[in-house]
Coordinates of C-alpha atoms and ligand atoms in Angstrom, one line a residue:
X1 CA 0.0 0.0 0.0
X2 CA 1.2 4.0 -0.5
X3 CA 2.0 4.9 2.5
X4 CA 2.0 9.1 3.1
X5 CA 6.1 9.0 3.2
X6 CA 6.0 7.3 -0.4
X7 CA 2.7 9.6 -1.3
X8 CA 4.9 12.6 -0.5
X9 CA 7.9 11.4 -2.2
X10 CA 5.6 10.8 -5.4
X11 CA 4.4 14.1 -5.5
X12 CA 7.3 15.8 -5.1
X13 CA 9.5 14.0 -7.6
X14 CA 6.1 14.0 -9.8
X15 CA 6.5 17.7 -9.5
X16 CA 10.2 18.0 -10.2
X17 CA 9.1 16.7 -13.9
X18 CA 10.2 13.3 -13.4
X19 CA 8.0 10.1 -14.5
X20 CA 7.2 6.9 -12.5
X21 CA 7.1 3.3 -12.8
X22 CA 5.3 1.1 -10.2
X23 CA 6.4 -2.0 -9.2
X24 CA 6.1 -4.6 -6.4
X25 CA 8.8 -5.1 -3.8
X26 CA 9.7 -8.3 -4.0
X27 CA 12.0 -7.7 -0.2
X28 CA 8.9 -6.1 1.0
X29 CA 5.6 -7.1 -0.6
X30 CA 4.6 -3.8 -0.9
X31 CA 4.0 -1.4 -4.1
X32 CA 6.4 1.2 -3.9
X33 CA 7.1 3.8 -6.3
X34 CA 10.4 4.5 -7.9
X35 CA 11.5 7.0 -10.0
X36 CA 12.9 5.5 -14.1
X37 CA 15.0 9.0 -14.1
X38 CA 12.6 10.2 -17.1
X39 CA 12.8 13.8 -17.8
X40 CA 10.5 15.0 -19.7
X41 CA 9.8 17.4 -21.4
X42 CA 13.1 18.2 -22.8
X43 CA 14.2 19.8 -26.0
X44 CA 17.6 19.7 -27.1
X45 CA 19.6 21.6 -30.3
X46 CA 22.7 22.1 -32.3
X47 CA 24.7 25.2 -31.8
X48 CA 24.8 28.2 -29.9
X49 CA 21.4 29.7 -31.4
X50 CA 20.0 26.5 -29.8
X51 CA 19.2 28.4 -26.6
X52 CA 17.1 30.6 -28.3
X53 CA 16.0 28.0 -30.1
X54 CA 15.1 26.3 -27.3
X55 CA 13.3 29.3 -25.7
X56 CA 10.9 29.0 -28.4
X57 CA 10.3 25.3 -28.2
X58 CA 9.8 25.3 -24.6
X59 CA 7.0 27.7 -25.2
X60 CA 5.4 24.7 -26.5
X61 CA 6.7 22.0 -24.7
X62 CA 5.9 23.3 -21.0
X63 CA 2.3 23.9 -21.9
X64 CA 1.5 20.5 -22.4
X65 CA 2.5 20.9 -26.5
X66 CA 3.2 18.2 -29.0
X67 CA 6.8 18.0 -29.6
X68 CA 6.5 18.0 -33.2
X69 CA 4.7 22.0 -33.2
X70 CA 8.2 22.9 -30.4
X71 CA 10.9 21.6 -33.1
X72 CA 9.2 23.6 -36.1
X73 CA 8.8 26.7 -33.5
X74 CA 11.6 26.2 -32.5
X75 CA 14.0 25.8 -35.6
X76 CA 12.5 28.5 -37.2
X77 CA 14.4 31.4 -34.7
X78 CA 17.4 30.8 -36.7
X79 CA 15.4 30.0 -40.0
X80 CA 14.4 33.4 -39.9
X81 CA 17.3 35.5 -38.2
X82 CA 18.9 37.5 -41.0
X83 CA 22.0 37.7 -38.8
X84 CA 22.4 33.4 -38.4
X85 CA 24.5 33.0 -41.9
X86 CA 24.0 29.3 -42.0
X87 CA 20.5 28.5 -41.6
X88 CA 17.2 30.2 -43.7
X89 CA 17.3 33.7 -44.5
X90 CA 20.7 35.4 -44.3
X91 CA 22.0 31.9 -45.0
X92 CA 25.4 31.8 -47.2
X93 CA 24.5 31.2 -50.8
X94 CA 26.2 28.5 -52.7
X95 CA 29.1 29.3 -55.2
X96 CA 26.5 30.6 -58.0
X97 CA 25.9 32.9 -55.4
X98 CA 21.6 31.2 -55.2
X99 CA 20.9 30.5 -51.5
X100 CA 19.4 27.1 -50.9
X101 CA 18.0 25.4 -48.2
X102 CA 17.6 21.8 -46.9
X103 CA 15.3 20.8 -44.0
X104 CA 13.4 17.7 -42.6
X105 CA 10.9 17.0 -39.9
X106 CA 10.1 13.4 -38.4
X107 CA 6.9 13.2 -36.0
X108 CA 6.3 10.5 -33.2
X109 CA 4.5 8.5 -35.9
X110 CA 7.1 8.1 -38.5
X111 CA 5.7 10.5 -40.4
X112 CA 8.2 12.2 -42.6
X113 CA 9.1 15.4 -44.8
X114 CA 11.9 17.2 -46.3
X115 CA 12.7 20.0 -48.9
X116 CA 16.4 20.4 -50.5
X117 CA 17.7 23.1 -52.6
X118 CA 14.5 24.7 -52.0
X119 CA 15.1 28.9 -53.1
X120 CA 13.4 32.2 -52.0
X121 CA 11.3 30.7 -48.6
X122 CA 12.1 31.8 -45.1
X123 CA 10.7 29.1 -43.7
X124 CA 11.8 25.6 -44.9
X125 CA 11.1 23.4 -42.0
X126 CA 7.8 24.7 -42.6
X127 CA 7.7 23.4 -46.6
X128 CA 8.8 20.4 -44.8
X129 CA 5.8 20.1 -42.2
X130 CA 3.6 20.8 -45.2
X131 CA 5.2 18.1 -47.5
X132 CA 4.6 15.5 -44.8
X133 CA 0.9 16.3 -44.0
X134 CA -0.5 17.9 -47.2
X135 CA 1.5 15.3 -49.9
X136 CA 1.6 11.7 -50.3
X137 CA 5.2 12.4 -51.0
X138 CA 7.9 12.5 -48.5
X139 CA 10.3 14.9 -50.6
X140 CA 10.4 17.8 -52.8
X141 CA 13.6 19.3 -54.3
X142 CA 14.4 22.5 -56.3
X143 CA 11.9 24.1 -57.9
X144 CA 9.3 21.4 -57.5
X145 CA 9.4 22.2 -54.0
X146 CA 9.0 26.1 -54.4
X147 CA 6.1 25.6 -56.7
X148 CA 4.8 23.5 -54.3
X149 CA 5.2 26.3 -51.3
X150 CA 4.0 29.0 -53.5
X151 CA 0.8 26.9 -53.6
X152 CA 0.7 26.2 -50.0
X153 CA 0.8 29.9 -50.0
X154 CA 4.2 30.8 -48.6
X155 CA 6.1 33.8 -49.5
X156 CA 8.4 34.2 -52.4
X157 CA 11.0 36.7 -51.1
X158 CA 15.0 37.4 -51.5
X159 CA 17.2 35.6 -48.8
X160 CA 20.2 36.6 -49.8
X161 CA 21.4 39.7 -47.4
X162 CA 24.1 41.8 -47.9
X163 CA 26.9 40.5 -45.2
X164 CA 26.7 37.2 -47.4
X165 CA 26.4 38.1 -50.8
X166 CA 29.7 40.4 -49.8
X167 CA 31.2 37.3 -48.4
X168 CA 30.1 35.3 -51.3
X169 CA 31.7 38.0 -53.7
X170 CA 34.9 37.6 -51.5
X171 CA 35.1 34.3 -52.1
X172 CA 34.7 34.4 -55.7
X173 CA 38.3 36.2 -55.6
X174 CA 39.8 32.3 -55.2
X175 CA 36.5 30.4 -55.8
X176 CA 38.4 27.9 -53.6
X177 CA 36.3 25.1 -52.2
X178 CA 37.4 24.0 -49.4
X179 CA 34.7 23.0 -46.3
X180 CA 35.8 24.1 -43.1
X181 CA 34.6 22.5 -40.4
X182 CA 33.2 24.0 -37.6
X183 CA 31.5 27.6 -37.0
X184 CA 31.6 30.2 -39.8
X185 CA 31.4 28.0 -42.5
X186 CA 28.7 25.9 -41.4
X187 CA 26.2 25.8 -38.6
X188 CA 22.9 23.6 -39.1
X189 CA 20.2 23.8 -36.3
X190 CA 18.9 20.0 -35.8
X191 CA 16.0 20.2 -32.9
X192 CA 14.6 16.5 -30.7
X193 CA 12.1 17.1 -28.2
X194 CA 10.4 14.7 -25.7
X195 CA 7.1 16.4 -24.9
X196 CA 5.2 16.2 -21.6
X197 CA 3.0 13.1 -23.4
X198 CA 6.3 11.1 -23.9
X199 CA 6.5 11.8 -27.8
X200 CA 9.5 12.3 -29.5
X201 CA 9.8 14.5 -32.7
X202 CA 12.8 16.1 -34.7
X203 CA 13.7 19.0 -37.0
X204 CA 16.6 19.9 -39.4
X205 CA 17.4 22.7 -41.1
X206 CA 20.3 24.5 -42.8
X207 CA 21.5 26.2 -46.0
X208 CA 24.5 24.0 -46.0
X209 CA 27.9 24.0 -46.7
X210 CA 29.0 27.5 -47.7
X211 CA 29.5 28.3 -51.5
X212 CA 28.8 24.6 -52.5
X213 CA 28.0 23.3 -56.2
X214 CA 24.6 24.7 -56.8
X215 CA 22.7 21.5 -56.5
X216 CA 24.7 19.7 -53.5
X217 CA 22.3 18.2 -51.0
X218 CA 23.8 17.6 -47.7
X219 CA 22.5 15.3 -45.0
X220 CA 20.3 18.2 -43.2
X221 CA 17.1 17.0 -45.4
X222 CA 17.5 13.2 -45.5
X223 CA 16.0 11.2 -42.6
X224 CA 18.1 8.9 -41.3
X225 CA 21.3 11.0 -41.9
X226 CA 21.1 14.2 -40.7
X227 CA 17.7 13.3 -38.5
X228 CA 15.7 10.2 -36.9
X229 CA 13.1 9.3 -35.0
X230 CA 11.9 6.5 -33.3
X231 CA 9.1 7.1 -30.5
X232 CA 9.9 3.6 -29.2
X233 CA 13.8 4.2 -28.6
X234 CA 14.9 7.9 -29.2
X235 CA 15.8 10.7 -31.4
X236 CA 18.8 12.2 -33.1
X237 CA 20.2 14.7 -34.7
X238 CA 23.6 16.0 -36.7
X239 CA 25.5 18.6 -37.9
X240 CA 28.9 19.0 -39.8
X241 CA 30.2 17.6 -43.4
X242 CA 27.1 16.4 -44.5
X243 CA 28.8 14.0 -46.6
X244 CA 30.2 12.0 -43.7
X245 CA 27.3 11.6 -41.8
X246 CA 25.4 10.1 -45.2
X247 CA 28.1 7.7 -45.5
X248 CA 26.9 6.2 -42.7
X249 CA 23.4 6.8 -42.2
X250 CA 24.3 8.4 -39.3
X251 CA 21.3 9.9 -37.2
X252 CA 19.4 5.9 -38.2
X253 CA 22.4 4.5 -36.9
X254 CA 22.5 6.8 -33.5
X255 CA 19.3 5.6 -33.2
X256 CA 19.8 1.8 -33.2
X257 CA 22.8 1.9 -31.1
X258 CA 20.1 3.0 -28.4
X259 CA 17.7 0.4 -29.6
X260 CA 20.6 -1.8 -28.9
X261 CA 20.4 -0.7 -25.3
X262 CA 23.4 2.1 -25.7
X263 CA 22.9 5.4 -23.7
X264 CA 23.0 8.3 -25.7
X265 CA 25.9 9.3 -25.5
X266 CA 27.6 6.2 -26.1
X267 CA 25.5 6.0 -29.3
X268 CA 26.8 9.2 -30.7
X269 CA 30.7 7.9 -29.8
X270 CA 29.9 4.7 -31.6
X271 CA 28.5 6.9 -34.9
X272 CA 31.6 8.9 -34.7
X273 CA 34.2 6.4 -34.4
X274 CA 32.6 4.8 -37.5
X275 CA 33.2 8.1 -39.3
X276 CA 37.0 8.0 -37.5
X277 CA 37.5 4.7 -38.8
X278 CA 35.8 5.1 -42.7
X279 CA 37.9 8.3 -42.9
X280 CA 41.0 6.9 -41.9
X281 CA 40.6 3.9 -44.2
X282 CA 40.2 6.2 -46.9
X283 CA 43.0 8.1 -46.3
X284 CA 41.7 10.8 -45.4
X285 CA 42.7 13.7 -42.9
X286 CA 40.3 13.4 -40.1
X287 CA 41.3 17.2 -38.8
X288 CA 39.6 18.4 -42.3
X289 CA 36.7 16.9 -40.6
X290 CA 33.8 17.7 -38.0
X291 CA 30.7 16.2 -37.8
X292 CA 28.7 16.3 -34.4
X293 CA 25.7 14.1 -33.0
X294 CA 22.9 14.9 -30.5
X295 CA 20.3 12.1 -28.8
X296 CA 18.1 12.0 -26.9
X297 CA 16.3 8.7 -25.7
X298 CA 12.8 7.7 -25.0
X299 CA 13.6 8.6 -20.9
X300 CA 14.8 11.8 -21.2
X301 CA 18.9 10.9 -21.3
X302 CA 20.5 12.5 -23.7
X303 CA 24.3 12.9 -24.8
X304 CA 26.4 14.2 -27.6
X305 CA 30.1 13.4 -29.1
X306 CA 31.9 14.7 -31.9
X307 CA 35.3 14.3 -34.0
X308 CA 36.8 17.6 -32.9
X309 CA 36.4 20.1 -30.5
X310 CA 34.2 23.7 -30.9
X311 CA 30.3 22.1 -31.4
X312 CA 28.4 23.1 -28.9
X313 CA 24.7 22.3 -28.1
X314 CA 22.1 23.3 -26.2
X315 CA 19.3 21.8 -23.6
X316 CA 16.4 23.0 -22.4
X317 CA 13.9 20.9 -19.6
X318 CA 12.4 21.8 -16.1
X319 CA 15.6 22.8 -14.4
X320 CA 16.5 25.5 -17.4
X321 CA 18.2 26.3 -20.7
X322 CA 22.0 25.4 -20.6
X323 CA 24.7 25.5 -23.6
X324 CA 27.1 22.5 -23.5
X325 CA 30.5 21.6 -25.0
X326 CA 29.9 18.5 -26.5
X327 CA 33.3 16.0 -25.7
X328 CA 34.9 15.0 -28.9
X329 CA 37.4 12.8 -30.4
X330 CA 40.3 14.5 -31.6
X331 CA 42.0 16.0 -29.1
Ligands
LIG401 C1 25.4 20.0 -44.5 N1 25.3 19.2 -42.3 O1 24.8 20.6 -45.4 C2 25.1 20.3 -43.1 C3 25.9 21.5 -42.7 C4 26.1 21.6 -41.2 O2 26.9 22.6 -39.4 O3 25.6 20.9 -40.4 N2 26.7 22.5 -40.7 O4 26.3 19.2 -44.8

């Protein structure tokens, strides 16, 4: 029976945020209730604009909100901050100087959608959202996918501010390609919430790798690379040389190390060392290199890891918004 000492104790973690699983005392014979460290809600996101990111999500999430609506909220600060040069408006353009955009959503239902090298809309994750409920398809690309916005009613306008297009006409000087990893260069915002219900959803969006081939898709739009979901097991999400993180299917793969009972953050080591090892056996400098992982599992645990140091990311649940250095591999 619940005695008032364990009624107490219930309320007050129940308050804290934390979620409960009964069971029977085998010692005792009595039902006593005992905390599965669940934390939810919780919303977690790539970067440093993650904490405003995050703001905006939790708006959602601490009102009882589905986590799907508090990754499209919250993704879209960045989407639509002229002054964030790597995500939505204000994004860097790609070496014909056109600014395009790449962004997926995954609900707690498997329900998918996704826009790449989508022009002229502020909002992509939104094209996204709209792909997945108002198509039967789960991906649009180019200009299929800004007829289909303009039809849905979203707004054609320039994205291409000044502070990049100056940058882009910079770079033209040497039109040298050359990815860079971390910060300036590239900075996608991937979002995975758990919301108060225990549903797990994810966002990704990004205008990609600066001055790339007009036409180059990076992982930021393809479930399974640069996002997953599985509302049984967890989410995850990445950011970095898109390239890499197809090669191995990494976000699917984050995911079904946790299936296979790793923690989060031991999922996101494991994805990264198979980048370590695939680049090394390809002879290939691993310093020209960063790709970074964030999960999150169905309890509320998350963790992060990536091949060098400078990604940051940021979490947001009951106790506040923090910014984290996520460890890394090359040190
Ligand atoms: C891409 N993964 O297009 C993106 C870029 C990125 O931090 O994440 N930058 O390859």
């Amino acid at each position: 029976m619940t005695n008032r000492r364990n009624f107490l104790k219930t309320t007050a973690l129940a308050s804290a945020g934390l979620a409960f699983q009964a069971f029977k005392s085998e010692s005792r014979g009595e039902n006593i209730t005992a905390p599965i460290k669940s934390t939810k809600p919780i919303v977690l996101s790539t970067w440093n604009f993650g904490l405003q990111a995050n703001a905006a999500a939790w708006e959602i999430l601490s009102k009882n909100g589905r986590a799907l609506d508090a990754v499209e909220a919250g993704v879209k600060i960045p989407e639509g901050d002229p002054n964030e040069r790597s995500v939505g408006y204000g994004g860097r353009p790609d070496r014909d100087g056109r600014v395009t955009l790449d962004a997926c959503i995954m609900d707690e239902l498997s329900n998918i959608g996704s826009v790449a090298c989508l022009e002229h809309i502020k909002h992509p994750i939104s094209v996204a959202r709209a792909v997945m409920e108002k198509t039967p398809h789960v991906m649009l690309v180019g200009e299929g996918a800004l007829q289909f916005a303009i039809a849905q009613g979203f707004k054609k306008e320039n994205l291409l501010v000044e502070a990049s297009e100056k940058e882009w006409k910079e770079w033209l000087k040497t039109s040298q390609y050359k990815p860079i990893a971390n910060i300036e260069n590239h900075d996608t915002i991937g979002m995975i919430a758990l919301d108060a219900n225990g549903n797990l959803s994810g966002a990704c969006t990004t205008s990609g790798m600066a001055f790339k081939m007009h036409g180059r898709v990076g992982d930021s739009p393809l479930i399974g690379a640069g996002l997953y979901v599985d509302n049984e097991i967890g989410a995850a999400t990445a950011t970095g040389h898109g390239e890499e993180v197809i090669r191995i299917s990494g976000c699917h793969l984050v995911v079904e190390l946790m299936r296979q009972g790793l923690t989060p953050q031991k999922a996101c080591e494991e994805a990264v060392m198979r980048i370590v090892k695939l680049t090394q056996n390809r002879g290939k400098e691993l310093k020209d290199i960063q790709v970074g992982f964030i999960a999150l599992n169905k309890k509320g645990d998350y963790g992060s890891y990536c091949v060098q140091g400078g990604f940051n990311y940021a979490v947001h649940d009951a106790t506040g918004n923090r910014l984290l250095d996520a460890n890394y591999f090359l040190k």
